[in-house]
PDB file of N, CA and C in Angstrom:
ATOM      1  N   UNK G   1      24.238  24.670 -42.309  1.00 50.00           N
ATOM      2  CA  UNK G   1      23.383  23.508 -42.441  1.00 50.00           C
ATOM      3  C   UNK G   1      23.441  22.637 -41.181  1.00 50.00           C
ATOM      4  N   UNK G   2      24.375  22.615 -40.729  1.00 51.00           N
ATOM      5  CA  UNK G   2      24.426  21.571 -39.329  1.00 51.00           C
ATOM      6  C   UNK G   2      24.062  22.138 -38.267  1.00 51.00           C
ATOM      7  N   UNK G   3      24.336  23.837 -38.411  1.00 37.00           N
ATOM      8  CA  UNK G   3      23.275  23.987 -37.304  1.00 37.00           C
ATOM      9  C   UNK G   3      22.134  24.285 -36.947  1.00 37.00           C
ATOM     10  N   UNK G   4      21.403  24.398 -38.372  1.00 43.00           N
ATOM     11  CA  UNK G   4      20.211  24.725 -38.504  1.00 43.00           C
ATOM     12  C   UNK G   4      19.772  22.557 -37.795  1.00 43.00           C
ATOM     13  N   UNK G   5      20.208  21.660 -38.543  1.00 41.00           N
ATOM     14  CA  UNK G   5      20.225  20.659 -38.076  1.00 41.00           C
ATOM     15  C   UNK G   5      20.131  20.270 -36.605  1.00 41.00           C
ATOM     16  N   UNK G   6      21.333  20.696 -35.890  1.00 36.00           N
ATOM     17  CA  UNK G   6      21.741  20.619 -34.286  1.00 36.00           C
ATOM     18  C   UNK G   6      20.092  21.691 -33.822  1.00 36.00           C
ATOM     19  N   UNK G   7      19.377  22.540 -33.869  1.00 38.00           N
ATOM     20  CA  UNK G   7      18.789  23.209 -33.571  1.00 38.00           C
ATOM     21  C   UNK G   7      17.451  22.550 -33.746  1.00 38.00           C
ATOM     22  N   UNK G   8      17.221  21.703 -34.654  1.00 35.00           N
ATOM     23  CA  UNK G   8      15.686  20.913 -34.500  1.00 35.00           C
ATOM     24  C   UNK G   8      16.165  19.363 -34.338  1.00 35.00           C
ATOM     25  N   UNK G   9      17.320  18.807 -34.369  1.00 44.00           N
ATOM     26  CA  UNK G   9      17.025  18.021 -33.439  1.00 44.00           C
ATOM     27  C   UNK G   9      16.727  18.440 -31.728  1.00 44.00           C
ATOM     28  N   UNK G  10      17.911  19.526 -31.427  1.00 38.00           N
ATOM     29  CA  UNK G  10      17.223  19.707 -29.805  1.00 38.00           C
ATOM     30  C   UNK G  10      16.063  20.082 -29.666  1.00 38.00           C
ATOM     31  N   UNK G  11      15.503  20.947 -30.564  1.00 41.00           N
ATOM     32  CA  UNK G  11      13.557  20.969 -30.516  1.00 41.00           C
ATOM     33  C   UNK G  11      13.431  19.815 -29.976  1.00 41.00           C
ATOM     34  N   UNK G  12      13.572  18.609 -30.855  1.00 39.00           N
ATOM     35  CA  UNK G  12      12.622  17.356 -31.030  1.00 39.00           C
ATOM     36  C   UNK G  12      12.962  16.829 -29.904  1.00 39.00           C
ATOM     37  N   UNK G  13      14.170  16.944 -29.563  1.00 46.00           N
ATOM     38  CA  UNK G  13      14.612  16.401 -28.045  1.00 46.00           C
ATOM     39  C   UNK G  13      13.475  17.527 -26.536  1.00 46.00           C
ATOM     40  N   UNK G  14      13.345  18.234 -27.217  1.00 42.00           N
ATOM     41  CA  UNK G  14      12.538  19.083 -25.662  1.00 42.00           C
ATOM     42  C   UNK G  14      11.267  18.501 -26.283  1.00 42.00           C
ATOM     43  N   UNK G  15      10.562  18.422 -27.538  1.00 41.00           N
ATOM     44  CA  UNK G  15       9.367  18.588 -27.442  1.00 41.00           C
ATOM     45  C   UNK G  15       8.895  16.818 -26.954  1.00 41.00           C
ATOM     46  N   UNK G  16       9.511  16.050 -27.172  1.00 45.00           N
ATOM     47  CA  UNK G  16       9.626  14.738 -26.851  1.00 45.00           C
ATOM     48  C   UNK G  16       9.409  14.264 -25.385  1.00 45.00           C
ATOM     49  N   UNK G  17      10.458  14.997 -24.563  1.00 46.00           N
ATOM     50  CA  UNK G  17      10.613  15.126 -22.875  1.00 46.00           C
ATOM     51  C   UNK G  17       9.703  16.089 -22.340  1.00 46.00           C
ATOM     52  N   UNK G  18       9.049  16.815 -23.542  1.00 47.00           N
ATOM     53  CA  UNK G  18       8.106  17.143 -23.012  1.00 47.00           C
ATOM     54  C   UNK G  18       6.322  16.327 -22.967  1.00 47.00           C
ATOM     55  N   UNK G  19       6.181  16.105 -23.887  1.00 45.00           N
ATOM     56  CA  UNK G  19       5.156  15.117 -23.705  1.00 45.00           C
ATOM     57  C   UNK G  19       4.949  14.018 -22.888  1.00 45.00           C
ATOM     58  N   UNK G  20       6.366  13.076 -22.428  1.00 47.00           N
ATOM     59  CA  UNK G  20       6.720  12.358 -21.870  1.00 47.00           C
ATOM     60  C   UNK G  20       6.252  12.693 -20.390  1.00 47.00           C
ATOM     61  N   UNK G  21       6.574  13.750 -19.974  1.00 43.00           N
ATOM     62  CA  UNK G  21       6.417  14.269 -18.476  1.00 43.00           C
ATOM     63  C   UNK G  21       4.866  14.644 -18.537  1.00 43.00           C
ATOM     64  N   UNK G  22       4.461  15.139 -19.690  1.00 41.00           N
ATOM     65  CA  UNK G  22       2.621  15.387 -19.540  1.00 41.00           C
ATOM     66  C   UNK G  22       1.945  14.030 -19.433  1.00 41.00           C
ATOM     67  N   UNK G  23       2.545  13.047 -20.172  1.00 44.00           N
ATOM     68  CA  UNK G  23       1.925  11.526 -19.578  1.00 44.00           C
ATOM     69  C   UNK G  23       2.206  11.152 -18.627  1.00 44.00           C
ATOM     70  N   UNK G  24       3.638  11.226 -17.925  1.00 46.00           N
ATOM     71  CA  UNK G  24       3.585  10.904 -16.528  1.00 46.00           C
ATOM     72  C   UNK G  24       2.536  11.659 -15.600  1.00 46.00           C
ATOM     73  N   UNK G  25       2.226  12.942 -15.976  1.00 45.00           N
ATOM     74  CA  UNK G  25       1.407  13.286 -14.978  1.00 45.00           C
ATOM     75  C   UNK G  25      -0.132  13.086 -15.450  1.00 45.00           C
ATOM     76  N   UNK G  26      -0.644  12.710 -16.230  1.00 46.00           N
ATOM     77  CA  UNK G  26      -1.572  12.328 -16.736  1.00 46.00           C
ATOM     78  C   UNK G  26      -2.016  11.241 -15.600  1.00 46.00           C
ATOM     79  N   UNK G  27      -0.860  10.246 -15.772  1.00 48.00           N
ATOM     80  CA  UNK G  27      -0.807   8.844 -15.400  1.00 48.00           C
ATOM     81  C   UNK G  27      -0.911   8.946 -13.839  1.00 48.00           C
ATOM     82  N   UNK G  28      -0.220   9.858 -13.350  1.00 49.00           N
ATOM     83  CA  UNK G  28      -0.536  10.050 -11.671  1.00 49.00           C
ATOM     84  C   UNK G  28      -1.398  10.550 -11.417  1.00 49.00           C
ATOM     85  N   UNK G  29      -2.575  11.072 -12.107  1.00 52.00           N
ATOM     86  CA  UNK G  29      -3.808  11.784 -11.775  1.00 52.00           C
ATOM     87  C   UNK G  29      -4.984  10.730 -11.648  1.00 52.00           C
ATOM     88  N   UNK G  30      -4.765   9.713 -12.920  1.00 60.00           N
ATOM     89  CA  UNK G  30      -5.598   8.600 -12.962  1.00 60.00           C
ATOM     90  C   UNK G  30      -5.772   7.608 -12.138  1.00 60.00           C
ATOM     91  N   UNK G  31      -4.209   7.840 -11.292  1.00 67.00           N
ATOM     92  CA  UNK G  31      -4.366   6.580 -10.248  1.00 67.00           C
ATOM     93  C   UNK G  31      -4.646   7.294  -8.703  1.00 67.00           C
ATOM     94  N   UNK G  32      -6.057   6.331  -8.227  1.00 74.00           N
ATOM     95  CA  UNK G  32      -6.050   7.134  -7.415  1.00 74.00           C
ATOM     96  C   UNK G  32      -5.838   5.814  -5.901  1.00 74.00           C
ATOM     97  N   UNK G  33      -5.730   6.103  -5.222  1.00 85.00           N
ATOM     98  CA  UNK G  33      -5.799   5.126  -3.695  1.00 85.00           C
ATOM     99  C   UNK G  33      -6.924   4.952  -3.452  1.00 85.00           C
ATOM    100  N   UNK G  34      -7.840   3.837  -3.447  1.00 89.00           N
ATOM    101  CA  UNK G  34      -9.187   3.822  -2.835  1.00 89.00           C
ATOM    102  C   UNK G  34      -9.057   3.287  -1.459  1.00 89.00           C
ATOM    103  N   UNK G  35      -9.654   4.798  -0.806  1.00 89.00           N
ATOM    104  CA  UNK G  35      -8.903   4.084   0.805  1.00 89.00           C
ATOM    105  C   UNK G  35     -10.459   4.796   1.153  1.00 89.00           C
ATOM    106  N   UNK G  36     -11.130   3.766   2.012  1.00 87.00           N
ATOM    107  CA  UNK G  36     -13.070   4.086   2.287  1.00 87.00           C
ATOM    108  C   UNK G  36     -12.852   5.110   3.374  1.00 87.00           C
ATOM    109  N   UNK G  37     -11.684   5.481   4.395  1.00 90.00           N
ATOM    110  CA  UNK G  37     -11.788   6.403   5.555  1.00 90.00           C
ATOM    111  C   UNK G  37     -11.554   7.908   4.846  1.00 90.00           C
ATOM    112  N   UNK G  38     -11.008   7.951   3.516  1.00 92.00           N
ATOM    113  CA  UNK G  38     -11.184   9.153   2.918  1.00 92.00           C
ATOM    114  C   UNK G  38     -12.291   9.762   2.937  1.00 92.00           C
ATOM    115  N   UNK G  39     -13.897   9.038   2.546  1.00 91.00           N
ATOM    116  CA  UNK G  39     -14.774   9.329   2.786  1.00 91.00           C
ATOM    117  C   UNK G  39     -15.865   9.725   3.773  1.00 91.00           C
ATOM    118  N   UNK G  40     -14.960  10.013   5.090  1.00 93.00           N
ATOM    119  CA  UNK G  40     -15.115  10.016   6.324  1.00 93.00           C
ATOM    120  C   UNK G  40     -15.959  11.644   6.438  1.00 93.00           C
ATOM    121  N   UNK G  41     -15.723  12.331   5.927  1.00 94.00           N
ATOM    122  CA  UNK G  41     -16.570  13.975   5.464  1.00 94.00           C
ATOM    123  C   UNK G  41     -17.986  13.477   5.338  1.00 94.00           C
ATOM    124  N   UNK G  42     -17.986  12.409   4.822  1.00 91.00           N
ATOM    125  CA  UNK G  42     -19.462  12.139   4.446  1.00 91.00           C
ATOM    126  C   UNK G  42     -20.483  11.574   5.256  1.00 91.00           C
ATOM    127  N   UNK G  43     -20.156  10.923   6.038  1.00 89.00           N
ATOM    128  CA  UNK G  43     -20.970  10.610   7.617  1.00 89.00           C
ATOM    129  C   UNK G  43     -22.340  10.829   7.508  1.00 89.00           C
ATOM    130  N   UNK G  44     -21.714  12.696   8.058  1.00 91.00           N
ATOM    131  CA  UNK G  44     -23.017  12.884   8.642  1.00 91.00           C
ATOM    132  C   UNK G  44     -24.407  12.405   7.442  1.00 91.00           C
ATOM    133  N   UNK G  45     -23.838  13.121   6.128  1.00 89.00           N
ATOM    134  CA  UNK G  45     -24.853  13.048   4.514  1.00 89.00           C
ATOM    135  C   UNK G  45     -25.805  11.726   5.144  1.00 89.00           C
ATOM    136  N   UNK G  46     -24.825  10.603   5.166  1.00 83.00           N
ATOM    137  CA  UNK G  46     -25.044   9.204   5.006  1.00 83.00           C
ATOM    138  C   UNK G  46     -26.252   8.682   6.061  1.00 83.00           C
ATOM    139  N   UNK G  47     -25.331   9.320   7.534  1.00 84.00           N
ATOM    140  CA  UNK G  47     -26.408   9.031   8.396  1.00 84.00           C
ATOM    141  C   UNK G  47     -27.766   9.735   8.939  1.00 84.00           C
ATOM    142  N   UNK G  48     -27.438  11.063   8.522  1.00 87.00           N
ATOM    143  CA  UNK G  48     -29.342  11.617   8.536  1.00 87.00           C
ATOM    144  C   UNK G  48     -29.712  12.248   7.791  1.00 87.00           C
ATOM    145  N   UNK G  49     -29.284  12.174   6.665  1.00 85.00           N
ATOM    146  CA  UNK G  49     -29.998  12.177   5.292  1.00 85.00           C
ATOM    147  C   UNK G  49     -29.974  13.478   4.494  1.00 85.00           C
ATOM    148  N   UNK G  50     -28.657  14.502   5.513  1.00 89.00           N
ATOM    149  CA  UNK G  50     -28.774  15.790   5.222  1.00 89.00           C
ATOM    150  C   UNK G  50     -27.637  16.018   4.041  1.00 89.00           C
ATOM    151  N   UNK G  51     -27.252  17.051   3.804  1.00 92.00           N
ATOM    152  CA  UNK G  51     -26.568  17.502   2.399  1.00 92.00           C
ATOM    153  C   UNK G  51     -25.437  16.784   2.598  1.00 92.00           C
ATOM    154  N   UNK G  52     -24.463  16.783   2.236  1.00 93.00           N
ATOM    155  CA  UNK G  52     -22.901  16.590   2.315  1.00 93.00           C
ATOM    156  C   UNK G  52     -22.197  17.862   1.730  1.00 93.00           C
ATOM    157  N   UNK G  53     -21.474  17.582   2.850  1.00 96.00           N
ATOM    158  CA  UNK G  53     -20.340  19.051   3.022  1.00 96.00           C
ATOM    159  C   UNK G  53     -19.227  19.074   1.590  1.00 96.00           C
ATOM    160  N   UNK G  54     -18.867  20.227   1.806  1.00 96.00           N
ATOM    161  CA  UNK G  54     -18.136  20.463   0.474  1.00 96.00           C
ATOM    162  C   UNK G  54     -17.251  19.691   0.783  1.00 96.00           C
ATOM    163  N   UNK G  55     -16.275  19.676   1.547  1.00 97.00           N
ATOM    164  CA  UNK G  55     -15.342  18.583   2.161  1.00 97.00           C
ATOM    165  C   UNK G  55     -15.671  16.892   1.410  1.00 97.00           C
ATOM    166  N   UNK G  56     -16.847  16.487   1.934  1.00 95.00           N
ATOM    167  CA  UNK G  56     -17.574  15.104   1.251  1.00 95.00           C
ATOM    168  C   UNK G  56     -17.571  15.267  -0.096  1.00 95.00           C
ATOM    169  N   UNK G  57     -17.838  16.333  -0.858  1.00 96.00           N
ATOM    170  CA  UNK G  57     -18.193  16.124  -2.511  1.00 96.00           C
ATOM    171  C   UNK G  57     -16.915  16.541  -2.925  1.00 96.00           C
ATOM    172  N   UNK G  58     -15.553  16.667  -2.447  1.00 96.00           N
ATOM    173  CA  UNK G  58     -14.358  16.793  -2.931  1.00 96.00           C
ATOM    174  C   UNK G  58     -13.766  15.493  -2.967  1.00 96.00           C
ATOM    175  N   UNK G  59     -13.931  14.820  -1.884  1.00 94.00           N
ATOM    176  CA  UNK G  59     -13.464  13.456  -1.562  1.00 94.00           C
ATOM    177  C   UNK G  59     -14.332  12.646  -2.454  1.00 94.00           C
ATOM    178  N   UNK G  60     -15.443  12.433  -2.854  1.00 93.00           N
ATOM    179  CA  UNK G  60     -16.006  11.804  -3.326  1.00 93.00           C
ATOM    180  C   UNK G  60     -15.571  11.873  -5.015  1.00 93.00           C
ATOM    181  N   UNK G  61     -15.276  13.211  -5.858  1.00 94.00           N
ATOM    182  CA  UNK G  61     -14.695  13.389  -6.754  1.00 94.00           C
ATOM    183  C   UNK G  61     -13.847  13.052  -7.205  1.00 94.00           C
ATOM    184  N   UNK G  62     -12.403  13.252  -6.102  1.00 93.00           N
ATOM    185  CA  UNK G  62     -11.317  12.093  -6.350  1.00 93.00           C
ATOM    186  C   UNK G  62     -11.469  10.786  -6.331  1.00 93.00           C
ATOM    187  N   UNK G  63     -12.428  10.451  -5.250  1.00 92.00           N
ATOM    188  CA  UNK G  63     -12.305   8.817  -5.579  1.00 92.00           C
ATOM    189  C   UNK G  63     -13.521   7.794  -6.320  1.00 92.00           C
ATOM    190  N   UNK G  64     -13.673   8.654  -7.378  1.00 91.00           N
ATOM    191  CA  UNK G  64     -14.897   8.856  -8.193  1.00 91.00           C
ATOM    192  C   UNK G  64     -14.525   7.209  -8.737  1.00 91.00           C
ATOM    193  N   UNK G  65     -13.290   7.037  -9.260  1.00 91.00           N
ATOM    194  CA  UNK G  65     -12.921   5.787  -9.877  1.00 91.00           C
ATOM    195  C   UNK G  65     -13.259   4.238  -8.857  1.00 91.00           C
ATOM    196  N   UNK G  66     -12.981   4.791  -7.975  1.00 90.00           N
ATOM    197  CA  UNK G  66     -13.431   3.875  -6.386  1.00 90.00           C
ATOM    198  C   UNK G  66     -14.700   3.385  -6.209  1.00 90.00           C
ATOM    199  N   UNK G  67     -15.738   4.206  -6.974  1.00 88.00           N
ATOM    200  CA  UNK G  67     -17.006   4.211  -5.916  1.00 88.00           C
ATOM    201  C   UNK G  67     -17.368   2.573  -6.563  1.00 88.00           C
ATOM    202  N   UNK G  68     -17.496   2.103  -7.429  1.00 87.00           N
ATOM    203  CA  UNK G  68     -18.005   0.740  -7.959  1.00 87.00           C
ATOM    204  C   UNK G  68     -17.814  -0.072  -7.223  1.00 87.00           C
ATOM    205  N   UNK G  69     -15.979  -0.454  -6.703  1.00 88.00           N
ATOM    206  CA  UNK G  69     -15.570  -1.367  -5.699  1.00 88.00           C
ATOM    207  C   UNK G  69     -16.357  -1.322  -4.187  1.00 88.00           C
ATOM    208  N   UNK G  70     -16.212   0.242  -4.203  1.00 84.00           N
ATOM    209  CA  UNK G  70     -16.872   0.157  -2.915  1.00 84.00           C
ATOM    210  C   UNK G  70     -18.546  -0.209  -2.672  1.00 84.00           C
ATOM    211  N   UNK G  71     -19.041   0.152  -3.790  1.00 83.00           N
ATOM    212  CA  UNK G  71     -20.341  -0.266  -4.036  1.00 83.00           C
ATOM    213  C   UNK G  71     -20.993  -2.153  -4.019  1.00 83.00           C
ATOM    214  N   UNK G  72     -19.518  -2.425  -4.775  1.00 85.00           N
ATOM    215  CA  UNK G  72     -19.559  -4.720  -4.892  1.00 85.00           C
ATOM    216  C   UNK G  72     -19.136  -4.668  -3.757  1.00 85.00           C
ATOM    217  N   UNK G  73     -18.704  -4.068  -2.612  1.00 84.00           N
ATOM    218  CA  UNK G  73     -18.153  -4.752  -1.322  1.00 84.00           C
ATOM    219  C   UNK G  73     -18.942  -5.005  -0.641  1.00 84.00           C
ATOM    220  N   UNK G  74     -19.471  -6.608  -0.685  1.00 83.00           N
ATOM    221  CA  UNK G  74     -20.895  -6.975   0.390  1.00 83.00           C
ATOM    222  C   UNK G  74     -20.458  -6.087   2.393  1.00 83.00           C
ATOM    223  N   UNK G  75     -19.415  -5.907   2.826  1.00 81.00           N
ATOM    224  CA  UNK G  75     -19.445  -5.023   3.406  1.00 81.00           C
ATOM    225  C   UNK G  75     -20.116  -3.885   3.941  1.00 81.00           C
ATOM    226  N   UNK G  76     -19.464  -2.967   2.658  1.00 78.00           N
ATOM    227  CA  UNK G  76     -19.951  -1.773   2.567  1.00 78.00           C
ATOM    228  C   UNK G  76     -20.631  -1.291   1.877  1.00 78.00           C
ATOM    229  N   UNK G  77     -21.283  -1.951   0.872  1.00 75.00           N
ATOM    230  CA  UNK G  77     -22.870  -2.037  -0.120  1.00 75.00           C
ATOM    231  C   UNK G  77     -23.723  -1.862   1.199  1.00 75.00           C
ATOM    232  N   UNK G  78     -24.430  -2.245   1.505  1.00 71.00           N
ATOM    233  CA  UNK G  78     -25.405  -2.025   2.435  1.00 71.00           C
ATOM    234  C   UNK G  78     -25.369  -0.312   2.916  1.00 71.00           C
ATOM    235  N   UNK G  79     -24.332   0.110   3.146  1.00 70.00           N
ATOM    236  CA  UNK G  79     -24.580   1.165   3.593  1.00 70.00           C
ATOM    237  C   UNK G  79     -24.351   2.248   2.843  1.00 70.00           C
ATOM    238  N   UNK G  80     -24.414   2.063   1.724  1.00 72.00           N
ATOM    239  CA  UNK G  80     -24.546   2.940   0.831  1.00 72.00           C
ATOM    240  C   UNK G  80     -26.043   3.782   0.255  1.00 72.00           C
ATOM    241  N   UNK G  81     -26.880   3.447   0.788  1.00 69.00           N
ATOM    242  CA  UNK G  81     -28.559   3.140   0.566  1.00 69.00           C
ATOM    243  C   UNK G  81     -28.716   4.904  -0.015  1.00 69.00           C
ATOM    244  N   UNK G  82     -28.043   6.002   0.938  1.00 71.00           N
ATOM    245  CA  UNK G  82     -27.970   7.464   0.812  1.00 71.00           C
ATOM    246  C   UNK G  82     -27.345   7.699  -0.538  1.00 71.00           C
ATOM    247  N   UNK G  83     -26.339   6.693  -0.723  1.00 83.00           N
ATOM    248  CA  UNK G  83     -25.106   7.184  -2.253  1.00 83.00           C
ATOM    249  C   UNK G  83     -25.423   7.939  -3.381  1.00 83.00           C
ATOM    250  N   UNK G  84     -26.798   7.349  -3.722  1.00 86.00           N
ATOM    251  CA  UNK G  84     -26.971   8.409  -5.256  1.00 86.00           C
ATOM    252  C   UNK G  84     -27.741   9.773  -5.211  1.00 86.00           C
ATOM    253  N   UNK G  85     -28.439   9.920  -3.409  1.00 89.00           N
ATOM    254  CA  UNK G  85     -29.012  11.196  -3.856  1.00 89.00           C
ATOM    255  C   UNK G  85     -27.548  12.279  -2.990  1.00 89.00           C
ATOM    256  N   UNK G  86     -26.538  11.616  -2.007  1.00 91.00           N
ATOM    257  CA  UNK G  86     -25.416  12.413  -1.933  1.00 91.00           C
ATOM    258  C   UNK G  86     -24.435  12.383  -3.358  1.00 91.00           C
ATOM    259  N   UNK G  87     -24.447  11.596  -4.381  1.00 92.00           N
ATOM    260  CA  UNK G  87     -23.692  11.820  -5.559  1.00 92.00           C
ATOM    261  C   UNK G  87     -24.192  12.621  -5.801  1.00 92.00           C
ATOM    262  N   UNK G  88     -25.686  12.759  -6.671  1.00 92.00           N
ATOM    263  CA  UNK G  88     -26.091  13.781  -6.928  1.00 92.00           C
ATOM    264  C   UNK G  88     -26.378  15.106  -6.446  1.00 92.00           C
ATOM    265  N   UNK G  89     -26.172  15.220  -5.002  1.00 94.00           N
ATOM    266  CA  UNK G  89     -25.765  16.401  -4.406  1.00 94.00           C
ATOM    267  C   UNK G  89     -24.807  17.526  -4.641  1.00 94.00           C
ATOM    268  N   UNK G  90     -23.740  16.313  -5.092  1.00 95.00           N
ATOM    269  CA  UNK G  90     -22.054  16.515  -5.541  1.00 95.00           C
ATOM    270  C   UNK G  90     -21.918  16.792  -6.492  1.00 95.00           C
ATOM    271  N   UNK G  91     -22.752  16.443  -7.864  1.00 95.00           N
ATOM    272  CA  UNK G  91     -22.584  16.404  -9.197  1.00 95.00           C
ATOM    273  C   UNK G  91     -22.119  15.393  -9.591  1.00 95.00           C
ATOM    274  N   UNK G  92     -21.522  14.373  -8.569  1.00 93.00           N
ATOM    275  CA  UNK G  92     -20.577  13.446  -8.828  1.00 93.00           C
ATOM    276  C   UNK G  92     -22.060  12.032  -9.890  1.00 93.00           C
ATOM    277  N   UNK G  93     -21.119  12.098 -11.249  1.00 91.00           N
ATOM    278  CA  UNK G  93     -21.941  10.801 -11.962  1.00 91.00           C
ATOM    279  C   UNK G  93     -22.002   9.748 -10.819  1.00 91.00           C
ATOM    280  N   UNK G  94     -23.435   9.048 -11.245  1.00 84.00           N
ATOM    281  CA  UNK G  94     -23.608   7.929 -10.591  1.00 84.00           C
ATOM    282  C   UNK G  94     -23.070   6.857 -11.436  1.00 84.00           C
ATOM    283  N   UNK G  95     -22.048   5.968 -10.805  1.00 83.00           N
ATOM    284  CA  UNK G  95     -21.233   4.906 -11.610  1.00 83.00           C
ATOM    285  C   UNK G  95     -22.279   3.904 -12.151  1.00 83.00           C
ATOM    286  N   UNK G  96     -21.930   3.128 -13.456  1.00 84.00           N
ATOM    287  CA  UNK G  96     -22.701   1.533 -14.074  1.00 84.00           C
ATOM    288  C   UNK G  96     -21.782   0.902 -13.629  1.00 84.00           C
ATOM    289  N   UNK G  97     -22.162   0.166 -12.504  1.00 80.00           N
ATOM    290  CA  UNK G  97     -21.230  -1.001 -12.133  1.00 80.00           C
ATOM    291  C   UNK G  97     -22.153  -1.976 -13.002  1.00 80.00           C
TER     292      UNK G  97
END
């Protein structure tokens, strides 16, 4: 009896530390760095109106959570004018800011 006992508590102990570590990495996937020179692949798209490189629609994917901020930044709003037909190039959803 006790060790049928000792044997699902250590289950409950792995299956526990295990979930635990699938949320930590959950949690590091969600956060991403919005840093605008990441998007540096995308240039050329931006400035003559041509496709964007696979390179650009990878970067743009990760920092998919980004694009809104970068979109309110009286900055760098303006030059976004290309953004939704290179999102849609990408597949990448066009954000509701």
């Amino acid at each position: 009896m006790n060790f049928t006992r000792a044997i699902c508590i250590a289950l409950v102990i792995v299956l526990v530390s295990f979930l635990d570590l699938t949320n930590a990495v959950v949690e590091e996937e969600i956060k991403v760095a919005c840093v605008l020179t990441e998007l540096k692949p995308c240039l050329p798209a931006v400035k003559t109106g041509g496709n964007p490189s696979t390179e650009c629609c990878g970067k743009l994917k990760e920092q998919q959570s980004c694009l809104c901020g970068y979109k309110q930044n009286p900055v760098i709003g303006p030059y976004l004018k290309n953004a939704q037909r290179i999102l849609g190039a990408c597949g990448v959803p066009i954000p509701t800011c």
